[in-house]
XYZ file of C-alpha atoms in Angstrom:
424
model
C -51.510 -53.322 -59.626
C -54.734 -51.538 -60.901
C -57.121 -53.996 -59.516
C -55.123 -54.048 -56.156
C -55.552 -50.367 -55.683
C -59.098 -50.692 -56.404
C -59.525 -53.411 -54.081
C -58.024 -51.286 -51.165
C -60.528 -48.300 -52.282
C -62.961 -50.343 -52.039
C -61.834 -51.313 -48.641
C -61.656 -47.741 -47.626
C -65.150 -47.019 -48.276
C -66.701 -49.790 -46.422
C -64.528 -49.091 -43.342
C -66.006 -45.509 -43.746
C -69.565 -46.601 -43.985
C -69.067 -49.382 -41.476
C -67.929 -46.914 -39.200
C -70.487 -44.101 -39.655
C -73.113 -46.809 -39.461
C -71.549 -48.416 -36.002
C -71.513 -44.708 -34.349
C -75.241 -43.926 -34.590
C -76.040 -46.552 -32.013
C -74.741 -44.248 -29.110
C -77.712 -41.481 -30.511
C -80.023 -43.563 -32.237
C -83.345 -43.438 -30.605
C -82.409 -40.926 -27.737
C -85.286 -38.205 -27.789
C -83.063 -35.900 -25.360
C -79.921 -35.586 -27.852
C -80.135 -32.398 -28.320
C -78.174 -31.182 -24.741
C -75.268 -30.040 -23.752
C -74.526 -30.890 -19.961
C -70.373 -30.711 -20.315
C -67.377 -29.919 -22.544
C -68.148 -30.799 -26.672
C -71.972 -31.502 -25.668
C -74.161 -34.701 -24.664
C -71.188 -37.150 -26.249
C -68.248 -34.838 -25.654
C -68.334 -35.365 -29.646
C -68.894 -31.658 -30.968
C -71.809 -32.717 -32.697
C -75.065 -30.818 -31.989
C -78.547 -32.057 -32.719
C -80.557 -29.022 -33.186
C -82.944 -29.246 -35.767
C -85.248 -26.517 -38.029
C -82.028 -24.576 -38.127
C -81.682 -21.681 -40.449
C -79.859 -22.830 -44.197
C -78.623 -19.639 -44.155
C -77.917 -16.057 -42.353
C -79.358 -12.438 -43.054
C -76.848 -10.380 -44.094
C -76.892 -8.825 -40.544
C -76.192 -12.076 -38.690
C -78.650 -14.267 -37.401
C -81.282 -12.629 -34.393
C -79.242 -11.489 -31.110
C -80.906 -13.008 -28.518
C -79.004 -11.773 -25.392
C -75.393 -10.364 -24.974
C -73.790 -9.853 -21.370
C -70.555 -8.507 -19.949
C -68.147 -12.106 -18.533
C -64.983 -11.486 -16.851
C -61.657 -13.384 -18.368
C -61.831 -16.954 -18.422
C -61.908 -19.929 -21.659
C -64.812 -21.982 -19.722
C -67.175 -23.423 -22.087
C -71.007 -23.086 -21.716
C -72.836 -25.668 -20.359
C -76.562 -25.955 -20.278
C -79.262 -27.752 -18.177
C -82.780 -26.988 -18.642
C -83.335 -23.450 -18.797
C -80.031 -23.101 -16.543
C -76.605 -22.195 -18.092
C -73.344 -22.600 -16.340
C -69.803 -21.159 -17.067
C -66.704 -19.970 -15.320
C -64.698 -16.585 -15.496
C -63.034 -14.454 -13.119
C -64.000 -10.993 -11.468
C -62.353 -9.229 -8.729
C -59.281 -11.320 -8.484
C -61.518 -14.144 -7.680
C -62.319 -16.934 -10.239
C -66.542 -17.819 -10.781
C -68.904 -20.531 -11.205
C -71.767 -18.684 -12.766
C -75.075 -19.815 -13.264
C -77.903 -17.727 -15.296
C -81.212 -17.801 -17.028
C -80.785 -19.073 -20.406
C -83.307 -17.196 -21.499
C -82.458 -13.775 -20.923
C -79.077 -14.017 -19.163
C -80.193 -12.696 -15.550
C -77.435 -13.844 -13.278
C -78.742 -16.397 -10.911
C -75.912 -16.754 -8.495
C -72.190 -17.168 -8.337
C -69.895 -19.599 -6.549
C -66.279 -18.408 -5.858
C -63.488 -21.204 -6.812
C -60.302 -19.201 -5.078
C -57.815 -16.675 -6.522
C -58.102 -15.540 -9.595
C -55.839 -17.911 -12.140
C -53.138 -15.639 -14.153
C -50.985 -16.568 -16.871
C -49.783 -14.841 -20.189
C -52.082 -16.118 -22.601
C -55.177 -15.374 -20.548
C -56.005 -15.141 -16.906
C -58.982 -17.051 -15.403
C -60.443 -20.473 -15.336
C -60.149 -22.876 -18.155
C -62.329 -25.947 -18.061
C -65.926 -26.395 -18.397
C -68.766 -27.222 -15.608
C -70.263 -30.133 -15.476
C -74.245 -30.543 -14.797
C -76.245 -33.350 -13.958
C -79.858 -33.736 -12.892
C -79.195 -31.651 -9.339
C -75.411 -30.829 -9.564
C -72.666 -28.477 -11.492
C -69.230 -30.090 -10.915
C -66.741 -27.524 -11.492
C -62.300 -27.477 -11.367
C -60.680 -24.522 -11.101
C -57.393 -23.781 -12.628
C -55.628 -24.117 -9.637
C -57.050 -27.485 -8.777
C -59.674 -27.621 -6.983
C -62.512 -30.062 -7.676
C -66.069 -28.901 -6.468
C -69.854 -29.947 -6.307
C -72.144 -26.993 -6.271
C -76.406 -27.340 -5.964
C -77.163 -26.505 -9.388
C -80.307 -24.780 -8.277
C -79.044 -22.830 -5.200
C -75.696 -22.744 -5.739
C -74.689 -23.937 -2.135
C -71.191 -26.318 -1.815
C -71.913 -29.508 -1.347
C -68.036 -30.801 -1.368
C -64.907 -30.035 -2.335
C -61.491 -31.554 -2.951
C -58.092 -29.518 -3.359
C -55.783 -31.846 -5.767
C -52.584 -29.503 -4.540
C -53.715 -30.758 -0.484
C -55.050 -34.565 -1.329
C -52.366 -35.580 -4.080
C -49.293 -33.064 -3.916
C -50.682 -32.459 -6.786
C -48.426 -28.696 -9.338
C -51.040 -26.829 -11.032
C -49.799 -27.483 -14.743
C -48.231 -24.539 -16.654
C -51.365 -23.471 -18.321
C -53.404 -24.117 -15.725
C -55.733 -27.041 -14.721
C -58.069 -27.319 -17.952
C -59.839 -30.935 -18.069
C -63.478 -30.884 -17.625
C -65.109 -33.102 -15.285
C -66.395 -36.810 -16.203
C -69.436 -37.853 -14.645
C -70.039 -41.018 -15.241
C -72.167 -43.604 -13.293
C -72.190 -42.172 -9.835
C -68.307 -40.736 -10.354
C -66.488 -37.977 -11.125
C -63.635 -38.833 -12.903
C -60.652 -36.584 -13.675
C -57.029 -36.111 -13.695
C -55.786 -34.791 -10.901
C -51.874 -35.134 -11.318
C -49.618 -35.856 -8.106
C -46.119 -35.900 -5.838
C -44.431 -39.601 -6.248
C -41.505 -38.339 -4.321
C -39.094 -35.375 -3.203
C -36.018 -35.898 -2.752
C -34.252 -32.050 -1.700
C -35.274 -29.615 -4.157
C -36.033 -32.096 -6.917
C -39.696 -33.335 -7.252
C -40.612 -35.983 -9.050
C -44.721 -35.814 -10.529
C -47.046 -38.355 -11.876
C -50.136 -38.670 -14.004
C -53.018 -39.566 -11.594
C -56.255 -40.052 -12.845
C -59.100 -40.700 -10.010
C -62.721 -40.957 -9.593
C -64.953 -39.336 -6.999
C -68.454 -39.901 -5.213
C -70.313 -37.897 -7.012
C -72.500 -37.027 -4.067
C -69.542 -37.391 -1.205
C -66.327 -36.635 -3.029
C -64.917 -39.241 -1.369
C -62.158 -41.190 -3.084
C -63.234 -44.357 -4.833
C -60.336 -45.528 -6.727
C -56.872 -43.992 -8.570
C -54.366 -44.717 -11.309
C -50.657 -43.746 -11.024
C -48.657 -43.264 -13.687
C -45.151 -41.888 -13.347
C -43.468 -39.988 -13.700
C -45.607 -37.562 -15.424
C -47.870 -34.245 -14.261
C -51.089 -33.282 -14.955
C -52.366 -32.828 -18.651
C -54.949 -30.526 -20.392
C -57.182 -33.197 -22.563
C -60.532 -34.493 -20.937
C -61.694 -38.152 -20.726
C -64.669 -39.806 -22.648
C -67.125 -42.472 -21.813
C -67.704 -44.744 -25.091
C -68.936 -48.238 -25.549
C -65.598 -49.972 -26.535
C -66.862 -52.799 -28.728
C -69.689 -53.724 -26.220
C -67.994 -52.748 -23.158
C -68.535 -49.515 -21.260
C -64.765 -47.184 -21.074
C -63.422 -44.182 -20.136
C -60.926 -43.190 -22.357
C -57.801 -40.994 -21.245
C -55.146 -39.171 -23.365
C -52.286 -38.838 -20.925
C -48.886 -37.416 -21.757
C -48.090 -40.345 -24.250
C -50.520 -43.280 -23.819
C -53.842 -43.963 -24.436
C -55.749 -45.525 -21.598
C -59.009 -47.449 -21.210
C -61.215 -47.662 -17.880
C -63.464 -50.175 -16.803
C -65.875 -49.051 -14.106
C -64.594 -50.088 -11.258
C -60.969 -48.462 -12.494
C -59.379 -51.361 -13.628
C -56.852 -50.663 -16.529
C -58.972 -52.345 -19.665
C -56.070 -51.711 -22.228
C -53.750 -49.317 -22.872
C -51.570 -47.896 -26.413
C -49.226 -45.517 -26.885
C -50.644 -42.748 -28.458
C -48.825 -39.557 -29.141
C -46.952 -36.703 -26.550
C -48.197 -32.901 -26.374
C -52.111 -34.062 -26.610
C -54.664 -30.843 -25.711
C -57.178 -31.828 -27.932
C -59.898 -34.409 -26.583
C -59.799 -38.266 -28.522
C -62.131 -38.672 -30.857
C -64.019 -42.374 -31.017
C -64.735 -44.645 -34.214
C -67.292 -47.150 -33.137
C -66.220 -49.651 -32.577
C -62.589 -49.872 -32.155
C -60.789 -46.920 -33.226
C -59.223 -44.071 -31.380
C -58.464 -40.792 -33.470
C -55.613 -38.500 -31.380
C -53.817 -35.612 -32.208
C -50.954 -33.673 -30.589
C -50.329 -30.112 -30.411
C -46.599 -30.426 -31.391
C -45.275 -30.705 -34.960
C -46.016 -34.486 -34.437
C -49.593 -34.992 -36.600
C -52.068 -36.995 -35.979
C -52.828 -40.498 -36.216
C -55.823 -43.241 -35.746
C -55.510 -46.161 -33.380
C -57.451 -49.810 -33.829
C -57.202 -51.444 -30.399
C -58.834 -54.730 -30.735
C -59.870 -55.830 -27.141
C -62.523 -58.165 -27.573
C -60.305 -61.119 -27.237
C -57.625 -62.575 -24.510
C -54.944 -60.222 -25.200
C -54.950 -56.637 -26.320
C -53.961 -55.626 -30.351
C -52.870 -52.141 -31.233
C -52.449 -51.218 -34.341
C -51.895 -47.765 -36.348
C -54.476 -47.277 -39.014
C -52.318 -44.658 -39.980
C -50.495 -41.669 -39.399
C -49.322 -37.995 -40.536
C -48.859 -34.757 -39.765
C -52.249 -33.167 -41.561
C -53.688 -32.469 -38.136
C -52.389 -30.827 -35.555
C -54.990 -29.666 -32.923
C -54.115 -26.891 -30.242
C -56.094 -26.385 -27.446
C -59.584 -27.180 -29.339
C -60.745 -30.988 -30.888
C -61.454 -32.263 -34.168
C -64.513 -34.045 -34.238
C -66.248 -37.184 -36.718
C -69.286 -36.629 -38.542
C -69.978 -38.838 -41.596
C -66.729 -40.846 -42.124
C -64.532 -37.823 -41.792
C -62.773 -35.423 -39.661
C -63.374 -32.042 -38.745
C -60.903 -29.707 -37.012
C -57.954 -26.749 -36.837
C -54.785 -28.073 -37.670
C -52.826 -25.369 -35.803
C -54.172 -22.056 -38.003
C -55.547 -23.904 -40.643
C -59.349 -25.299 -40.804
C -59.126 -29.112 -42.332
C -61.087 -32.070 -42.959
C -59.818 -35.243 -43.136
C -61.118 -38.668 -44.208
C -61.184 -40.569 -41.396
C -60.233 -44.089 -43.265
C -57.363 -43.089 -44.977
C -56.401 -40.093 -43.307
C -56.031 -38.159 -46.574
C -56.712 -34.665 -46.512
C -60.038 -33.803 -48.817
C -59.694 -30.074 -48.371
C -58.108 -27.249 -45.901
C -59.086 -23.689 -45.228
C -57.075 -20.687 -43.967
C -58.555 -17.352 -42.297
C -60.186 -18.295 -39.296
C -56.624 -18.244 -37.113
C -57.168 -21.390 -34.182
C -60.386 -21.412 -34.446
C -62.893 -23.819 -33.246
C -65.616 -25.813 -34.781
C -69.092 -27.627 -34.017
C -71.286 -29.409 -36.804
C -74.810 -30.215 -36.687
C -76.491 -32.603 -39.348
C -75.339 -30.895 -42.294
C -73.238 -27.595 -41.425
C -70.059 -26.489 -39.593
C -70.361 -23.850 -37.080
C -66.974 -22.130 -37.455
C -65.735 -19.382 -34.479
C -62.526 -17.914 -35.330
C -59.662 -16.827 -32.558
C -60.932 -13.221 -33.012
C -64.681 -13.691 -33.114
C -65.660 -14.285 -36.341
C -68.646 -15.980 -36.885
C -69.286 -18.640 -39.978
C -72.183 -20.943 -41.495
C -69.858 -23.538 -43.721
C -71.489 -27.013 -45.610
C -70.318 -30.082 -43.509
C -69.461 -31.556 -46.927
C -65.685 -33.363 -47.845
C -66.090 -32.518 -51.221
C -65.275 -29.209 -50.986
C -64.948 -25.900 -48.105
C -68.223 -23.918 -48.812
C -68.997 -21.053 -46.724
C -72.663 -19.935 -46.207
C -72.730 -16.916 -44.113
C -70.689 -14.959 -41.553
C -70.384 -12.546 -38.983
C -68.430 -10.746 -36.911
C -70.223 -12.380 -33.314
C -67.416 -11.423 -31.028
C -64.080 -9.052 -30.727
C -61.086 -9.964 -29.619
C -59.316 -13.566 -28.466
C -62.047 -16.059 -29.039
C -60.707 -19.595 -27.724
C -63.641 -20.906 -26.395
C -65.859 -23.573 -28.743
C -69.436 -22.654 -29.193
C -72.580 -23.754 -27.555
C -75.958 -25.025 -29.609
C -78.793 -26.436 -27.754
C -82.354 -26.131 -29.179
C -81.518 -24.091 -32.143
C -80.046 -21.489 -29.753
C -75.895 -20.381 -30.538
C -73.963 -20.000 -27.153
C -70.443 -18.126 -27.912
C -68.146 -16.319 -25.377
C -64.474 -14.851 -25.109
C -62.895 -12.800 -22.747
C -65.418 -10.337 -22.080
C -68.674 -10.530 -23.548
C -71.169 -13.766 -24.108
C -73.949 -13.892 -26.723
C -76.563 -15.811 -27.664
C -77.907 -16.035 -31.039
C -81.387 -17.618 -32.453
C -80.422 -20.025 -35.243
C -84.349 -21.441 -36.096
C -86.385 -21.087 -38.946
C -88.708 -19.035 -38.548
């Protein structure tokens, strides 16, 4: 029995190596990693790749670049050059707002329709979406538009409540735009059928022209409605996906929106999926159901799913875990955890920084907490070491942060900062 459970250690840790090993192909090479065009960065992966970054902070925080008044709104920050986009609302109207990343002058705005309200926070949820000439943004009522990132004149829009019959969910829409070769591919939910007062929804996920926003192909699944969790383009072992977390399944693209394979995954997913070259799908659900890693083996005639394993040691609420080194980063409701990624056992969990969120760079966490707080941590499993901290924000901090070229991108509810994390 000893040697057997040394055998299967063993096991573990070459999975774990073989897997951190397989995932640097996607960055290895790429002298414009360090970006962060959409929702979770470059990769949609959390993972920034800033370099010359400070060990540690001053006592009084790290320098305060810029700090400007936002209206309501949980839009992440997206940046493109020396162009930063985000959403929030003002005057009963929900934004698109562009501005200088330098020194936060406002550029222009681009109204998305009436101002979203609901009781955990009004305004619009998901993040824009920026590619060499164009900021894709959907409000939280559903509507999908294409703004001239350097003007900010429409280009197109498309109203998912007009095209597809489509409810805006409870929480609002929330997914953040995919753009991936020439398409724009979202959720967009739907009407199957009415019959009297009883409507029956499905989950419809379609792609766009990016430059026409004409319809180029959909995928029904019903019943269902609209979710919260965005796609992900990944090279499935050697073929190019988009991955989608819908209300219980686990579904794989192929460009031309063919249905490549599909697994059941887990119901209540927010969080986004996070990828294990090359054939393993992490996915966790916001209800008291866990967590748990997929293997779908698709590289021969027919499809095989099977669950690596599974527990209830992450439970992620409206923000993602991410991979970095073999392991698993991310708030298991109120409670900061990592995970190894193999096994699934927990190396180590840390209370205090309420549903937070969490980046990492190549060797440190970058922890926001749900009221502001600000933290430096080791991206180590060994052990939770803090470095430094500060209080960056006040008040309901949901929003994940921003780091592009050393430079710390936070926001809540009213106020957005920018902090210089370089050496000197």
């Amino acid at each position: 029995m000893k040697r057997a459970n040394t055998t299967g250690r063993q096991l573990l840790l070459l999975w774990a190596i073989l897997a951190s090993l397989c995932a640097q192909p996607l960055l290895a090479g790429d002298e414009d990693s360090d970006t962060w065009p959409q929702y979770r960065g470059k990769y949609r992966d959390g993972i920034s790749h800033s370099k010359d970054l400070l060990p540690s902070w001053p006592a009084e925080g790290p320098r305060e670049i810029w700090r400007v008044a936002v209206g309501p709104g949980f839009s992440g920050i997206s940046l493109s050059g020396d162009r930063l986009y985000t959403m929030f609302a003002a005057d009963s109207t929900d934004f698109l707002v562009c501005y200088n990343a330098a020194d936060a002058r406002e550029l222009w705005r681009y109204p998305l329709g009436e101002m979203f309200l609901e009781e955990f926070g009004n305004g619009p949820r998901s993040t824009p979406t920026v590619d060499e000439t164009t900021v894709y943004a959907l409000s939280a009522r559903g509507v999908l538009c294409a703004v001239d990132k350097a003007s900010g004149r429409a280009l197109w829009k498309v109203s998912f409540g007009e095209k597809f019959d489509s409810e805006t969910p409870q929480r609002g829409f929330a997914m953040s735009p995919l753009i991936d070769n020439g398409l724009v591919i979202i959720e967009t939910g739907g009407l199957v059928q009415a019959e009297g007062e009883e409507k029956i929804f499905n989950t419809n996920i379609a792609a766009f022209d990016k430059k026409s926003g004409e319809l180029r192909w959909q995928y029904n699944i019903n019943p269902g409605r609209a979710g919260y969790c965005s796609p992900v383009a990944v090279d499935w072992q050697g073929n190019h996906r988009i991955v989608f977390l819908t209300s219980r399944k686990a579904i794989a693209f192929s460009d031309d929106g063919a249905v490549a394979w599909q697994a059941e995954a887990l119901p209540g997913i927010v969080g986004m999926p996070v990828f294990i070259a090359p054939d393993k799908l992490f996915v966790s659900s916001s209800l008291d159901l866990g967590c748990k890693l997929l293997q779908i083996d698709a590289s021969g005639d027919s499809v095989q799913v099977a669950d690596v394993w599974a527990n209830r040691e992450m439970k992620n609420h409206f923000n993602s875990t991410l991979y970095h080194n073999g392991h698993l980063y991310g708030f298991s409701n109120a409670t900061l955890k990592c995970l190894d990624a193999a096994s699934g056992d927990m190396r180590w969990a840390k209370r205090g920084y309420g549903k937070g969120s969490v980046i990492a760079t190549e060797q440190q966490l970058i922890i926001l907490s749900d009221r502001g707080l600000l933290a430096l941590a080791e991206a180590s499993p060994e052990k939770f070491t803090e470095i430094s901290r500060i209080q960056a924000l006040n008040g309901k901090s949901w929003t994940a942060p921003t780091l592009v070229g050393g430079r710390l991108y936070l926001r809540n509810q009213s106020e957005m900062v920018c902090y210089d994390l370089r050496k000197p």
